[in-house]
Every structure is written in structure tokens, then in C-alpha cells.
Amino acid sequence: MSDVRHVLVLPDRDAAQEAAEALRERFGTEEEPRLVRDALAGEDDAEDAQWLLVLEDADGRLDAAALDAFAGEWDGWREEP
């Protein structure tokens, strides 16, 4: 089975940090997700950035729809690969 990576896009750092903490409780993930700042194209203001939570899912056990709904709780979404 190939490695699966899920990317959750969140509106700000606080939301990303809260979601990262909640992921472990909700989905039982063992690996800590990576937080990545994603500056919006053409934006110079540091406030205009999205934050990405990158989850490795080598076993393919995380449900894409459930992750999308989870990200929606923080006004975010799951990127399609």
C-alpha cells in the first residue's frame, strides 16, 4: 500500500494548533502532524496566511470525509491529493 498524506487547510495558526491537539484525541493518531505556514500568493502581510496540518497515514486508516468535517470545525477543509 502506498503512503497516504492528508493536508488540512486552516485559517490561522491558533486554529491549526487547536486542531493538531484535537486530532490525537479524535482520531487516535500516534504521529504528530506537521504544521506548515502557507502564505497566500501575492500577499505580503504575515497575517494573510493559511496554516496546513500535514498528516501521514501510512496505514490508510483515516477517513477523508471525517477529516474534512473535522477541519470544517475550524473553518478549514481537507485538500484533495
mmCIF file of N, CA and C in Angstrom:
data_model
loop_
_atom_site.group_PDB
_atom_site.id
_atom_site.type_symbol
_atom_site.label_atom_id
_atom_site.label_comp_id
_atom_site.label_asym_id
_atom_site.label_seq_id
_atom_site.Cartn_x
_atom_site.Cartn_y
_atom_site.Cartn_z
ATOM 1 N N MET A 1 0.840 -1.191 0.000
ATOM 2 C CA MET A 1 0.000 0.000 0.000
ATOM 3 C C MET A 1 0.877 1.243 0.000
ATOM 4 N N SER A 2 0.528 2.213 -0.784
ATOM 5 C CA SER A 2 1.324 3.433 -0.848
ATOM 6 C C SER A 2 0.995 4.340 0.336
ATOM 7 N N ASP A 3 1.966 5.201 0.643
ATOM 8 C CA ASP A 3 1.753 6.137 1.742
ATOM 9 C C ASP A 3 0.669 7.130 1.368
ATOM 10 N N VAL A 4 -0.158 7.447 2.340
ATOM 11 C CA VAL A 4 -1.219 8.429 2.147
ATOM 12 C C VAL A 4 -0.876 9.635 3.001
ATOM 13 N N ARG A 5 -1.062 10.810 2.432
ATOM 14 C CA ARG A 5 -0.833 12.045 3.168
ATOM 15 C C ARG A 5 -2.099 12.873 3.069
ATOM 16 N N HIS A 6 -2.566 13.354 4.205
ATOM 17 C CA HIS A 6 -3.722 14.239 4.246
ATOM 18 C C HIS A 6 -3.230 15.631 4.596
ATOM 19 N N VAL A 7 -3.799 16.636 3.932
ATOM 20 C CA VAL A 7 -3.447 18.017 4.220
ATOM 21 C C VAL A 7 -4.727 18.756 4.593
ATOM 22 N N LEU A 8 -4.756 19.257 5.818
ATOM 23 C CA LEU A 8 -5.880 20.065 6.288
ATOM 24 C C LEU A 8 -5.457 21.527 6.212
ATOM 25 N N VAL A 9 -6.292 22.346 5.587
ATOM 26 C CA VAL A 9 -6.010 23.775 5.428
ATOM 27 C C VAL A 9 -6.839 24.521 6.461
ATOM 28 N N LEU A 10 -6.155 25.306 7.292
ATOM 29 C CA LEU A 10 -6.822 26.022 8.375
ATOM 30 C C LEU A 10 -6.531 27.513 8.263
ATOM 31 N N PRO A 11 -7.450 28.343 8.772
ATOM 32 C CA PRO A 11 -7.363 29.785 8.518
ATOM 33 C C PRO A 11 -6.241 30.517 9.254
ATOM 34 N N ASP A 12 -5.792 30.002 10.399
ATOM 35 C CA ASP A 12 -4.750 30.713 11.146
ATOM 36 C C ASP A 12 -4.006 29.748 12.060
ATOM 37 N N ARG A 13 -2.939 30.256 12.659
ATOM 38 C CA ARG A 13 -2.068 29.417 13.495
ATOM 39 C C ARG A 13 -2.816 28.855 14.704
ATOM 40 N N ASP A 14 -3.625 29.681 15.353
ATOM 41 C CA ASP A 14 -4.355 29.207 16.533
ATOM 42 C C ASP A 14 -5.253 28.026 16.184
ATOM 43 N N ALA A 15 -5.977 28.146 15.078
ATOM 44 C CA ALA A 15 -6.856 27.065 14.646
ATOM 45 C C ALA A 15 -6.042 25.805 14.349
ATOM 46 N N ALA A 16 -4.905 25.977 13.691
ATOM 47 C CA ALA A 16 -4.065 24.831 13.347
ATOM 48 C C ALA A 16 -3.535 24.141 14.598
ATOM 49 N N GLN A 17 -3.122 24.918 15.583
ATOM 50 C CA GLN A 17 -2.602 24.329 16.816
ATOM 51 C C GLN A 17 -3.708 23.608 17.587
ATOM 52 N N GLU A 18 -4.888 24.217 17.659
ATOM 53 C CA GLU A 18 -6.013 23.574 18.340
ATOM 54 C C GLU A 18 -6.394 22.270 17.639
ATOM 55 N N ALA A 19 -6.452 22.309 16.316
ATOM 56 C CA ALA A 19 -6.818 21.126 15.550
ATOM 57 C C ALA A 19 -5.771 20.029 15.722
ATOM 58 N N ALA A 20 -4.497 20.396 15.737
ATOM 59 C CA ALA A 20 -3.428 19.406 15.919
ATOM 60 C C ALA A 20 -3.582 18.685 17.247
ATOM 61 N N GLU A 21 -3.928 19.426 18.297
ATOM 62 C CA GLU A 21 -4.119 18.813 19.617
ATOM 63 C C GLU A 21 -5.352 17.908 19.622
ATOM 64 N N ALA A 22 -6.412 18.347 18.968
ATOM 65 C CA ALA A 22 -7.658 17.580 18.961
ATOM 66 C C ALA A 22 -7.570 16.326 18.090
ATOM 67 N N LEU A 23 -6.690 16.342 17.092
ATOM 68 C CA LEU A 23 -6.557 15.191 16.187
ATOM 69 C C LEU A 23 -6.247 13.906 16.933
ATOM 70 N N ARG A 24 -5.308 13.981 17.834
ATOM 71 C CA ARG A 24 -4.880 12.789 18.566
ATOM 72 C C ARG A 24 -6.049 12.190 19.349
ATOM 73 N N GLU A 25 -6.809 13.055 20.016
ATOM 74 C CA GLU A 25 -7.953 12.569 20.796
ATOM 75 C C GLU A 25 -9.048 12.007 19.892
ATOM 76 N N ARG A 26 -9.355 12.714 18.821
ATOM 77 C CA ARG A 26 -10.471 12.334 17.958
ATOM 78 C C ARG A 26 -10.176 11.101 17.117
ATOM 79 N N PHE A 27 -8.966 11.060 16.530
ATOM 80 C CA PHE A 27 -8.658 10.001 15.572
ATOM 81 C C PHE A 27 -7.644 8.986 16.073
ATOM 82 N N GLY A 28 -7.106 9.211 17.275
ATOM 83 C CA GLY A 28 -6.139 8.266 17.817
ATOM 84 C C GLY A 28 -4.835 8.225 17.048
ATOM 85 N N THR A 29 -4.454 9.352 16.447
ATOM 86 C CA THR A 29 -3.205 9.390 15.687
ATOM 87 C C THR A 29 -2.025 9.328 16.643
ATOM 88 N N GLU A 30 -0.998 8.599 16.240
ATOM 89 C CA GLU A 30 0.199 8.485 17.062
ATOM 90 C C GLU A 30 1.245 9.507 16.654
ATOM 91 N N GLU A 31 1.340 9.759 15.344
ATOM 92 C CA GLU A 31 2.342 10.691 14.854
ATOM 93 C C GLU A 31 1.819 12.117 14.940
ATOM 94 N N GLU A 32 2.680 13.009 15.379
ATOM 95 C CA GLU A 32 2.328 14.425 15.478
ATOM 96 C C GLU A 32 2.211 15.003 14.063
ATOM 97 N N PRO A 33 1.127 15.705 13.753
ATOM 98 C CA PRO A 33 1.027 16.319 12.422
ATOM 99 C C PRO A 33 2.022 17.470 12.298
ATOM 100 N N ARG A 34 2.471 17.719 11.083
ATOM 101 C CA ARG A 34 3.353 18.859 10.822
ATOM 102 C C ARG A 34 2.504 20.096 10.584
ATOM 103 N N LEU A 35 2.875 21.204 11.201
ATOM 104 C CA LEU A 35 2.229 22.491 10.943
ATOM 105 C C LEU A 35 3.103 23.257 9.972
ATOM 106 N N VAL A 36 2.491 23.739 8.895
ATOM 107 C CA VAL A 36 3.232 24.456 7.864
ATOM 108 C C VAL A 36 2.486 25.746 7.545
ATOM 109 N N ARG A 37 3.204 26.872 7.557
ATOM 110 C CA ARG A 37 2.598 28.159 7.190
ATOM 111 C C ARG A 37 2.595 28.256 5.671
ATOM 112 N N ASP A 38 1.466 28.614 5.107
ATOM 113 C CA ASP A 38 1.316 28.711 3.656
ATOM 114 C C ASP A 38 0.855 30.125 3.314
ATOM 115 N N ALA A 39 1.797 30.997 2.962
ATOM 116 C CA ALA A 39 1.452 32.374 2.599
ATOM 117 C C ALA A 39 0.631 32.375 1.316
ATOM 118 N N LEU A 40 -0.397 33.172 1.295
ATOM 119 C CA LEU A 40 -1.236 33.276 0.105
ATOM 120 C C LEU A 40 -0.484 34.022 -0.985
ATOM 121 N N ALA A 41 -0.635 33.564 -2.194
ATOM 122 C CA ALA A 41 0.071 34.175 -3.326
ATOM 123 C C ALA A 41 -0.250 35.665 -3.420
ATOM 124 N N GLY A 42 0.797 36.469 -3.533
ATOM 125 C CA GLY A 42 0.614 37.902 -3.711
ATOM 126 C C GLY A 42 0.368 38.668 -2.424
ATOM 127 N N GLU A 43 0.352 37.999 -1.307
ATOM 128 C CA GLU A 43 0.091 38.679 -0.034
ATOM 129 C C GLU A 43 1.399 38.919 0.706
ATOM 130 N N ASP A 44 1.628 40.157 1.123
ATOM 131 C CA ASP A 44 2.838 40.499 1.857
ATOM 132 C C ASP A 44 2.620 40.462 3.368
ATOM 133 N N ASP A 45 1.396 40.639 3.795
ATOM 134 C CA ASP A 45 1.069 40.704 5.208
ATOM 135 C C ASP A 45 1.173 39.319 5.836
ATOM 136 N N ALA A 46 1.919 39.207 6.904
ATOM 137 C CA ALA A 46 2.108 37.914 7.574
ATOM 138 C C ALA A 46 0.791 37.354 8.107
ATOM 139 N N GLU A 47 -0.180 38.239 8.338
ATOM 140 C CA GLU A 47 -1.473 37.763 8.835
ATOM 141 C C GLU A 47 -2.255 37.017 7.759
ATOM 142 N N ASP A 48 -1.958 37.305 6.496
ATOM 143 C CA ASP A 48 -2.671 36.680 5.384
ATOM 144 C C ASP A 48 -2.007 35.362 5.012
ATOM 145 N N ALA A 49 -2.133 34.402 5.891
ATOM 146 C CA ALA A 49 -1.537 33.098 5.639
ATOM 147 C C ALA A 49 -2.503 32.030 6.113
ATOM 148 N N GLN A 50 -2.467 30.927 5.417
ATOM 149 C CA GLN A 50 -3.206 29.759 5.873
ATOM 150 C C GLN A 50 -2.181 28.852 6.556
ATOM 151 N N TRP A 51 -2.677 27.977 7.386
ATOM 152 C CA TRP A 51 -1.808 27.010 8.036
ATOM 153 C C TRP A 51 -2.243 25.627 7.611
ATOM 154 N N LEU A 52 -1.283 24.795 7.333
ATOM 155 C CA LEU A 52 -1.544 23.435 6.891
ATOM 156 C C LEU A 52 -1.159 22.460 7.994
ATOM 157 N N LEU A 53 -2.006 21.473 8.189
ATOM 158 C CA LEU A 53 -1.674 20.334 9.039
ATOM 159 C C LEU A 53 -1.438 19.170 8.095
ATOM 160 N N VAL A 54 -0.251 18.633 8.110
ATOM 161 C CA VAL A 54 0.097 17.529 7.226
ATOM 162 C C VAL A 54 0.139 16.256 8.054
ATOM 163 N N LEU A 55 -0.707 15.299 7.673
ATOM 164 C CA LEU A 55 -0.822 14.037 8.409
ATOM 165 C C LEU A 55 -0.366 12.891 7.528
ATOM 166 N N GLU A 56 0.575 12.120 8.036
ATOM 167 C CA GLU A 56 0.982 10.902 7.337
ATOM 168 C C GLU A 56 0.034 9.794 7.781
ATOM 169 N N ASP A 57 -0.466 9.036 6.825
ATOM 170 C CA ASP A 57 -1.431 7.971 7.116
ATOM 171 C C ASP A 57 -1.015 6.711 6.350
ATOM 172 N N ALA A 58 0.138 6.151 6.737
ATOM 173 C CA ALA A 58 0.714 5.013 6.014
ATOM 174 C C ALA A 58 -0.237 3.815 5.967
ATOM 175 N N ASP A 59 -1.053 3.665 6.996
ATOM 176 C CA ASP A 59 -1.979 2.523 7.045
ATOM 177 C C ASP A 59 -3.278 2.801 6.300
ATOM 178 N N GLY A 60 -3.491 4.054 5.893
ATOM 179 C CA GLY A 60 -4.708 4.414 5.180
ATOM 180 C C GLY A 60 -5.960 4.241 6.020
ATOM 181 N N ARG A 61 -5.834 4.478 7.319
ATOM 182 C CA ARG A 61 -6.982 4.241 8.204
ATOM 183 C C ARG A 61 -7.807 5.485 8.511
ATOM 184 N N LEU A 62 -7.306 6.657 8.136
ATOM 185 C CA LEU A 62 -8.064 7.885 8.401
ATOM 186 C C LEU A 62 -9.073 8.125 7.286
ATOM 187 N N ASP A 63 -10.292 8.410 7.671
ATOM 188 C CA ASP A 63 -11.377 8.634 6.715
ATOM 189 C C ASP A 63 -11.345 10.068 6.200
ATOM 190 N N ALA A 64 -11.262 10.207 4.878
ATOM 191 C CA ALA A 64 -11.150 11.529 4.260
ATOM 192 C C ALA A 64 -12.345 12.415 4.602
ATOM 193 N N ALA A 65 -13.553 11.866 4.546
ATOM 194 C CA ALA A 65 -14.748 12.664 4.836
ATOM 195 C C ALA A 65 -14.761 13.118 6.295
ATOM 196 N N ALA A 66 -14.333 12.251 7.194
ATOM 197 C CA ALA A 66 -14.288 12.612 8.610
ATOM 198 C C ALA A 66 -13.248 13.709 8.850
ATOM 199 N N LEU A 67 -12.112 13.636 8.147
ATOM 200 C CA LEU A 67 -11.094 14.683 8.281
ATOM 201 C C LEU A 67 -11.590 16.007 7.724
ATOM 202 N N ASP A 68 -12.343 15.957 6.637
ATOM 203 C CA ASP A 68 -12.890 17.182 6.055
ATOM 204 C C ASP A 68 -13.866 17.833 7.034
ATOM 205 N N ALA A 69 -14.730 17.039 7.633
ATOM 206 C CA ALA A 69 -15.682 17.558 8.619
ATOM 207 C C ALA A 69 -14.936 18.112 9.836
ATOM 208 N N PHE A 70 -13.882 17.410 10.253
ATOM 209 C CA PHE A 70 -13.064 17.845 11.388
ATOM 210 C C PHE A 70 -12.451 19.223 11.097
ATOM 211 N N ALA A 71 -11.845 19.392 9.920
ATOM 212 C CA ALA A 71 -11.237 20.674 9.552
ATOM 213 C C ALA A 71 -12.292 21.773 9.490
ATOM 214 N N GLY A 72 -13.503 21.417 9.076
ATOM 215 C CA GLY A 72 -14.596 22.379 8.991
ATOM 216 C C GLY A 72 -14.967 22.981 10.334
ATOM 217 N N GLU A 73 -14.672 22.262 11.409
ATOM 218 C CA GLU A 73 -14.952 22.793 12.750
ATOM 219 C C GLU A 73 -14.108 24.036 13.039
ATOM 220 N N TRP A 74 -13.013 24.196 12.301
ATOM 221 C CA TRP A 74 -12.142 25.371 12.442
ATOM 222 C C TRP A 74 -12.185 26.226 11.178
ATOM 223 N N ASP A 75 -13.268 26.144 10.426
ATOM 224 C CA ASP A 75 -13.424 26.887 9.172
ATOM 225 C C ASP A 75 -12.339 26.536 8.161
ATOM 226 N N GLY A 76 -11.940 25.283 8.166
ATOM 227 C CA GLY A 76 -10.932 24.811 7.218
ATOM 228 C C GLY A 76 -11.491 23.710 6.343
ATOM 229 N N TRP A 77 -10.613 23.044 5.626
ATOM 230 C CA TRP A 77 -11.016 21.943 4.740
ATOM 231 C C TRP A 77 -9.834 21.016 4.522
ATOM 232 N N ARG A 78 -10.112 19.855 3.932
ATOM 233 C CA ARG A 78 -9.079 18.893 3.564
ATOM 234 C C ARG A 78 -8.792 19.043 2.077
ATOM 235 N N GLU A 79 -7.521 19.212 1.758
ATOM 236 C CA GLU A 79 -7.117 19.315 0.355
ATOM 237 C C GLU A 79 -7.185 17.931 -0.291
ATOM 238 N N GLU A 80 -7.677 17.884 -1.500
ATOM 239 C CA GLU A 80 -7.633 16.625 -2.252
ATOM 240 C C GLU A 80 -6.221 16.431 -2.774
ATOM 241 N N PRO A 81 -5.704 15.200 -2.721
ATOM 242 C CA PRO A 81 -4.326 14.962 -3.203
ATOM 243 C C PRO A 81 -4.210 15.181 -4.707
#
